[in-house]
Short mmCIF file of C-alpha atoms in Angstrom, two decimals:
data_model
loop_
_atom_site.label_atom_id
_atom_site.label_comp_id
_atom_site.label_asym_id
_atom_site.label_seq_id
_atom_site.Cartn_x
_atom_site.Cartn_y
_atom_site.Cartn_z
CA MET A 3 -42.62 33.00 110.62
CA ASN A 4 -44.77 30.26 109.23
CA VAL A 5 -44.27 31.73 105.77
CA LYS A 6 -40.49 31.62 106.25
CA LYS A 7 -40.64 28.03 107.46
CA GLY A 8 -42.77 27.12 104.47
CA LEU A 9 -40.31 28.69 102.09
CA LEU A 10 -37.43 26.87 103.75
CA VAL A 11 -39.23 23.55 103.41
CA ILE A 12 -39.93 24.19 99.71
CA ILE A 13 -36.30 25.16 99.09
CA ALA A 14 -35.09 22.02 100.91
CA ILE A 15 -37.38 19.83 98.81
CA LEU A 16 -36.19 21.47 95.60
CA MET A 17 -32.57 20.95 96.62
CA LEU A 18 -33.22 17.27 97.29
CA LEU A 19 -34.84 16.90 93.89
CA VAL A 20 -31.85 18.54 92.20
CA VAL A 21 -29.39 16.28 94.05
CA ALA A 22 -31.43 13.20 93.14
CA ALA A 23 -31.55 14.23 89.49
CA CYS A 24 -27.80 14.81 89.42
CA GLY A 25 -27.20 11.41 91.00
CA SER A 26 -29.38 9.72 88.41
CA ASN A 27 -27.55 11.48 85.58
CA THR A 28 -24.21 10.47 87.08
CA GLU A 29 -25.28 6.82 87.30
CA ASN A 30 -26.50 6.89 83.69
CA ALA A 31 -23.27 8.50 82.57
CA GLU A 32 -21.24 5.90 84.48
CA SER A 33 -23.41 3.13 83.05
CA GLU A 34 -22.97 4.46 79.53
CA GLY A 35 -19.26 4.95 80.12
CA SER A 36 -18.96 1.44 81.47
CA GLY A 37 -20.75 0.09 78.42
CA GLN A 38 -18.49 2.09 76.17
CA GLN A 39 -15.44 0.81 78.03
CA GLU A 40 -16.62 -2.78 77.71
CA GLY A 41 -17.18 -2.26 74.01
CA SER A 42 -13.77 -0.62 73.72
CA GLY A 43 -12.27 -3.54 75.59
CA ASP A 44 -13.72 -6.02 73.11
CA GLN A 45 -12.48 -3.93 70.22
CA ALA A 46 -9.08 -3.59 71.86
CA ALA A 47 -8.90 -7.33 72.29
CA ALA A 48 -9.75 -7.75 68.65
CA ALA A 49 -7.32 -5.01 67.68
CA ASP A 50 -4.56 -6.68 69.72
CA SER A 51 -4.99 -9.80 67.62
CA HIS A 52 -2.70 -8.65 64.81
CA TYR A 53 -1.70 -12.23 64.00
CA PRO A 54 0.67 -12.84 62.46
CA GLU A 55 3.17 -10.24 63.66
CA HIS A 56 6.41 -12.16 63.11
CA GLU A 57 7.78 -15.24 61.36
CA ILE A 58 5.96 -18.56 61.39
CA GLU A 59 7.94 -21.78 61.70
CA ILE A 60 7.00 -25.01 59.94
CA ILE A 61 8.45 -28.05 61.70
CA VAL A 62 9.34 -30.94 59.37
CA PRO A 63 9.69 -34.30 61.16
CA ASN A 64 12.45 -35.62 58.88
CA ALA A 65 15.69 -34.64 57.16
CA ALA A 66 15.88 -32.21 54.27
CA GLY A 67 15.21 -33.77 50.88
CA GLY A 68 12.51 -36.24 51.93
CA SER A 69 8.83 -36.09 51.05
CA ASN A 70 7.81 -34.19 54.21
CA ASP A 71 10.48 -31.59 53.53
CA LEU A 72 9.24 -31.21 49.95
CA VAL A 73 5.69 -30.70 51.25
CA ALA A 74 6.79 -27.75 53.39
CA ARG A 75 8.99 -26.22 50.71
CA SER A 76 6.32 -26.51 48.03
CA ILE A 77 4.10 -23.96 49.78
CA SER A 78 6.20 -21.95 52.25
CA GLN A 79 6.91 -19.06 49.89
CA GLN A 80 3.27 -18.71 48.83
CA LEU A 81 2.15 -18.81 52.47
CA SER A 82 4.62 -16.08 53.34
CA GLU A 83 3.19 -13.85 50.61
CA HIS A 84 -0.39 -14.31 51.78
CA LEU A 85 0.37 -14.03 55.51
CA GLY A 86 2.71 -11.06 55.14
CA VAL A 87 5.47 -12.55 57.34
CA PRO A 88 8.39 -14.92 56.71
CA VAL A 89 7.56 -18.64 56.82
CA VAL A 90 10.66 -20.62 57.72
CA ILE A 91 11.25 -24.37 57.69
CA ARG A 92 13.04 -26.31 60.40
CA ASN A 93 13.91 -29.98 60.03
CA VAL A 94 13.79 -31.99 63.26
CA GLU A 95 15.27 -35.40 62.51
CA SER A 96 15.32 -38.84 64.19
CA ALA A 97 12.88 -41.25 65.78
CA GLY A 98 10.68 -41.53 62.69
CA GLY A 99 9.21 -38.09 63.24
CA SER A 100 8.10 -38.62 66.84
CA ILE A 101 10.36 -35.93 68.31
CA ALA A 102 9.07 -33.22 65.98
CA ARG A 103 5.44 -34.19 66.48
CA ALA A 104 5.76 -34.25 70.27
CA GLN A 105 7.56 -30.90 70.17
CA VAL A 106 4.78 -29.16 68.24
CA PHE A 107 2.13 -30.90 70.36
CA GLY A 108 3.58 -29.13 73.41
CA GLU A 109 4.21 -25.74 71.78
CA GLU A 110 2.42 -22.54 72.74
CA PRO A 111 -0.85 -22.48 70.75
CA ASP A 112 -0.19 -19.06 69.26
CA GLY A 113 -0.02 -19.98 65.58
CA TYR A 114 3.70 -19.33 65.22
CA THR A 115 4.75 -22.99 65.16
CA ILE A 116 2.95 -25.52 62.96
CA LEU A 117 3.72 -29.05 61.87
CA THR A 118 3.64 -30.76 58.51
CA SER A 119 3.31 -34.51 58.78
CA PRO A 120 1.70 -37.28 56.75
CA MET A 121 -1.16 -39.49 57.75
CA PRO A 122 -1.37 -42.36 58.60
CA SER A 123 2.25 -42.11 59.78
CA MET A 124 1.27 -39.85 62.69
CA SER A 125 -1.39 -42.26 63.91
CA ILE A 126 1.03 -45.16 63.65
CA GLY A 127 3.48 -43.22 65.81
CA GLU A 128 0.91 -42.60 68.52
CA LEU A 129 -0.97 -45.90 68.53
CA VAL A 130 1.89 -48.28 67.82
CA ASN A 131 5.00 -46.51 69.03
CA ASN A 132 3.30 -44.79 71.99
CA ASP A 133 4.77 -41.45 70.95
CA ASP A 134 4.16 -38.49 73.22
CA PHE A 135 1.28 -36.78 71.39
CA LYS A 136 -2.38 -37.33 70.54
CA VAL A 137 -3.24 -37.07 66.85
CA LEU A 138 -6.89 -36.18 67.38
CA GLU A 139 -5.97 -33.36 69.79
CA PHE A 140 -3.89 -31.46 67.23
CA GLU A 141 -5.76 -28.64 65.48
CA PRO A 142 -6.05 -29.53 61.77
CA VAL A 143 -5.19 -26.57 59.54
CA TYR A 144 -5.16 -27.71 55.91
CA GLN A 145 -4.48 -30.69 53.67
CA ILE A 146 -2.59 -29.95 50.45
CA PHE A 147 -1.73 -33.37 48.99
CA GLY A 148 -3.49 -36.73 48.91
CA ASN A 149 -4.29 -39.74 46.75
CA ASN A 150 -0.71 -40.84 47.38
CA SER A 151 0.59 -44.11 48.74
CA THR A 152 3.75 -46.17 49.14
CA VAL A 153 5.60 -47.57 46.14
CA VAL A 154 7.66 -50.75 45.92
CA ALA A 155 11.01 -49.74 44.44
CA VAL A 156 13.95 -51.91 43.38
CA PRO A 157 17.47 -50.94 42.26
CA SER A 158 17.58 -50.12 38.57
CA ASP A 159 19.92 -53.06 37.87
CA SER A 160 17.85 -55.58 39.88
CA GLU A 161 16.81 -58.81 38.21
CA ILE A 162 13.39 -58.34 39.77
CA GLU A 163 11.09 -56.84 37.14
CA THR A 164 7.60 -57.34 38.59
CA MET A 165 5.78 -57.93 41.86
CA GLU A 166 5.41 -61.56 40.81
CA ASP A 167 9.20 -61.77 40.57
CA LEU A 168 9.49 -60.25 44.03
CA PHE A 169 7.04 -62.76 45.54
CA ASN A 170 8.91 -65.64 43.87
CA ALA A 171 12.27 -64.34 45.08
CA SER A 172 10.98 -64.21 48.67
CA LYS A 173 10.41 -67.96 48.58
CA GLY A 174 14.04 -68.70 47.85
CA LYS A 175 15.89 -66.26 50.13
CA ALA A 176 15.40 -63.77 52.92
CA LEU A 177 14.69 -60.43 51.25
CA THR A 178 15.50 -57.10 52.86
CA ALA A 179 13.34 -53.98 52.52
CA ALA A 180 14.26 -50.40 53.38
CA GLY A 181 11.61 -48.18 54.92
CA THR A 182 11.24 -44.69 56.34
CA GLY A 183 11.18 -45.55 60.04
CA ALA A 184 10.08 -48.02 62.71
CA ALA A 185 6.46 -46.87 62.92
CA THR A 186 5.62 -45.08 59.69
CA ASN A 187 3.71 -45.45 56.43
CA SER A 188 6.48 -47.76 55.20
CA THR A 189 5.92 -49.98 58.24
CA LEU A 190 2.25 -50.24 57.34
CA ALA A 191 3.16 -51.12 53.75
CA SER A 192 5.52 -53.82 55.02
CA ILE A 193 2.76 -55.32 57.16
CA LEU A 194 0.30 -55.38 54.28
CA LEU A 195 2.87 -57.07 52.04
CA ARG A 196 3.61 -59.69 54.69
CA GLU A 197 -0.08 -60.33 55.06
CA SER A 198 -0.15 -60.85 51.28
CA GLY A 199 2.55 -63.50 51.56
CA LEU A 200 5.71 -61.51 50.77
CA GLU A 201 8.23 -62.54 53.43
CA HIS A 202 10.99 -60.03 54.08
CA GLN A 203 13.04 -58.29 56.75
CA TYR A 204 12.00 -54.69 57.20
CA ILE A 205 14.89 -52.29 57.96
CA PRO A 206 13.96 -48.74 59.07
CA PHE A 207 15.98 -45.73 57.94
CA GLU A 208 15.56 -42.00 58.49
CA GLY A 209 12.84 -40.78 56.15
CA ASP A 210 12.47 -41.19 52.41
CA ALA A 211 15.93 -39.78 51.82
CA GLY A 212 17.58 -42.49 53.90
CA ALA A 213 15.47 -45.38 52.59
CA SER A 214 15.64 -44.43 48.92
CA THR A 215 19.43 -44.06 49.09
CA GLN A 216 19.67 -47.64 50.37
CA VAL A 217 17.59 -48.89 47.45
CA ALA A 218 19.50 -46.91 44.84
CA GLY A 219 22.78 -48.20 46.21
CA GLY A 220 21.65 -51.82 46.04
CA HIS A 221 22.09 -52.30 49.79
CA VAL A 222 18.60 -53.84 50.09
CA ASP A 223 16.43 -55.91 47.76
CA PHE A 224 13.61 -53.37 47.63
CA GLY A 225 12.30 -50.27 49.29
CA LEU A 226 8.97 -48.99 50.56
CA ILE A 227 8.95 -45.24 50.00
CA SER A 228 6.56 -42.49 49.04
CA GLU A 229 5.84 -41.55 45.43
CA ALA A 230 7.48 -38.19 45.98
CA GLY A 231 10.47 -39.76 47.71
CA ALA A 232 11.10 -41.97 44.68
CA GLU A 233 10.55 -39.33 42.01
CA ALA A 234 14.08 -37.95 41.66
CA LEU A 235 15.70 -41.41 41.71
CA VAL A 236 13.29 -42.68 39.06
CA ARG A 237 14.17 -39.71 36.84
CA ASP A 238 17.87 -40.45 37.32
CA ASN A 239 17.28 -44.13 36.51
CA GLN A 240 18.59 -45.25 39.91
CA VAL A 241 15.45 -47.14 40.94
CA ARG A 242 12.45 -48.73 39.24
CA ILE A 243 8.89 -48.85 40.61
CA ILE A 244 7.23 -52.28 40.35
CA GLY A 245 4.27 -52.02 42.72
CA TYR A 246 1.91 -49.55 44.36
CA LEU A 247 -0.16 -49.73 47.55
CA GLY A 248 -2.87 -47.25 46.61
CA GLU A 249 -6.43 -48.38 45.94
CA GLN A 250 -6.24 -46.94 42.42
CA ARG A 251 -3.24 -46.64 40.11
CA SER A 252 -0.83 -43.81 40.79
CA GLU A 253 -1.18 -40.67 38.69
CA VAL A 254 2.59 -40.35 38.92
CA TYR A 255 3.32 -43.95 37.87
CA PRO A 256 0.23 -44.93 35.86
CA ASP A 257 1.87 -48.02 34.34
CA VAL A 258 2.57 -49.60 37.72
CA PRO A 259 -0.05 -52.11 38.94
CA THR A 260 -1.64 -51.85 42.37
CA MET A 261 -1.60 -54.68 44.86
CA VAL A 262 -5.39 -54.64 44.61
CA GLU A 263 -5.16 -55.35 40.87
CA LEU A 264 -2.85 -58.25 41.58
CA GLY A 265 -5.49 -59.87 43.78
CA TYR A 266 -4.53 -58.55 47.24
CA GLU A 267 -7.75 -56.67 48.00
CA ASP A 268 -6.76 -55.34 51.44
CA ALA A 269 -3.21 -54.27 50.56
CA TYR A 270 -3.82 -50.55 50.11
CA PHE A 271 -3.94 -47.26 51.99
CA GLU A 272 -3.85 -43.54 51.20
CA ILE A 273 -1.18 -41.09 52.34
CA VAL A 274 -2.28 -37.50 52.87
CA TYR A 275 -0.05 -34.52 53.64
CA GLY A 276 -1.23 -31.59 55.66
CA PHE A 277 -0.49 -29.09 58.40
CA PHE A 278 -1.31 -29.16 62.11
CA ALA A 279 -1.30 -26.58 64.90
CA PRO A 280 -0.79 -27.30 68.61
CA PRO A 281 -3.86 -28.27 70.66
CA GLY A 282 -5.87 -25.27 71.81
CA THR A 283 -4.85 -22.92 69.01
CA PRO A 284 -7.66 -20.32 68.81
CA ALA A 285 -10.20 -20.70 66.02
CA ASP A 286 -9.51 -17.22 64.63
CA ILE A 287 -5.83 -18.08 64.13
CA ILE A 288 -6.77 -21.36 62.43
CA GLU A 289 -9.09 -19.38 60.14
CA ILE A 290 -6.29 -16.98 59.18
CA LEU A 291 -3.93 -19.86 58.41
CA GLU A 292 -6.65 -21.75 56.54
CA SER A 293 -7.41 -18.69 54.42
CA ALA A 294 -3.73 -18.29 53.54
CA PHE A 295 -3.46 -21.96 52.55
CA THR A 296 -6.63 -21.71 50.46
CA LYS A 297 -5.06 -18.88 48.46
CA ALA A 298 -1.59 -20.46 48.33
CA VAL A 299 -2.77 -23.73 46.77
CA GLU A 300 -4.23 -21.78 43.86
CA GLU A 301 -0.82 -20.39 42.96
CA GLU A 302 0.64 -21.85 39.77
CA SER A 303 4.08 -22.01 41.36
CA PHE A 304 2.75 -24.30 44.12
CA ILE A 305 0.90 -26.59 41.73
CA GLU A 306 3.95 -26.87 39.47
CA MET A 307 6.37 -27.60 42.31
CA GLY A 308 4.06 -30.14 43.92
CA THR A 309 3.42 -31.97 40.67
CA ASN A 310 7.10 -32.00 39.73
CA SER A 311 7.91 -33.46 43.14
CA GLY A 312 5.57 -36.40 42.63
CA PHE A 313 2.61 -35.18 44.71
CA ILE A 314 -1.05 -35.06 43.78
CA VAL A 315 -2.79 -31.85 44.82
CA SER A 316 -5.80 -32.84 46.91
CA THR A 317 -6.98 -30.09 49.25
CA ARG A 318 -9.22 -30.16 52.29
CA ASN A 319 -10.05 -27.25 54.59
CA ALA A 320 -9.61 -27.52 58.36
CA GLU A 321 -12.96 -29.19 58.99
CA GLU A 322 -12.68 -31.63 56.09
CA PHE A 323 -9.08 -32.42 56.96
CA GLY A 324 -10.11 -33.13 60.55
CA GLU A 325 -12.74 -35.60 59.39
CA ASN A 326 -10.22 -37.35 57.15
CA ILE A 327 -7.69 -37.54 59.99
CA GLU A 328 -10.27 -39.19 62.23
CA TYR A 329 -11.16 -41.75 59.53
CA ILE A 330 -7.52 -42.69 58.93
CA HIS A 331 -6.75 -42.77 62.66
CA ASN A 332 -9.60 -45.19 63.30
CA ARG A 333 -8.38 -47.51 60.53
CA ILE A 334 -4.90 -47.64 62.05
CA ALA A 335 -6.46 -48.36 65.44
CA GLU A 336 -8.04 -51.44 63.89
CA LEU A 337 -4.67 -52.60 62.51
CA GLN A 338 -2.36 -51.65 65.37
CA ASP A 339 -2.04 -55.20 66.77
CA MET A 340 -0.37 -56.24 63.50
CA PHE A 341 2.59 -53.93 64.05
CA GLU A 342 5.78 -55.18 65.61
CA VAL A 343 8.02 -52.44 66.93
CA ASP A 344 11.38 -53.37 68.43
#
């Protein structure tokens, strides 16, 4: 009897050991499976990120034919080739670009809607016009053009030949100047010219296309437009360029003196053209877009179109572009009290 009891005890112990071992193996298997599932989950998340899967829209804050429109069209085809999806352009007009900028600022940060807009015009819109967006909260993607500024253009048949003529004319009558909006790069140019002693009435129009048409038609005494915005009218001999607000002479109009050369040391600023994504756009999407832009700007077709349109290719990646945006934004913040917006 004792022998039987002993055997039963031994069998019971062995059974307990077997059950314990099976439980341990089950836990290990579950643990390994869980780890594999977590790893699979990460990979699935990465695999789900097939951006881009459909067309990308570039929002242009002005009418077709202006400098901002030319910026988008100069690179959209090359971007499409490198991203593998259509890249379409949509012009959102009015309010000096504020509507388009505010729209993109509030878009879903999924990389399918991006903005092209020049600086410092964007900062002027926010800081001076109180537009409904924050420049420094946009995600910078890429800068493609720079070393540009505003030109002083007069009708081709104007009696005004030089900036000296323009200053002299302002002493005898009230001059009118066409610009690209109420709180734009043209507005800044107007302020700097007033500070230099050139009295005039600034009249805002819709983008370069609107302002340059007014100059060409002789409806104003002069215009303050971008180099690219003036290019076609200069070629057609409808306007002449007599002054430039860049720190150095324009590569497009090398014979035109700068305001700095003429003795007005503070009458200059740089215009840069780039692309922005909505706030909160994931870094991996920005990297994909940045990579596509980096390849696109090397294409001969882009360089040729940009140069022919009056732009100067000056590229900055997302980080460099962000630093440049901050620098320009801070300069406008220092000047914002000089703006007068009706």
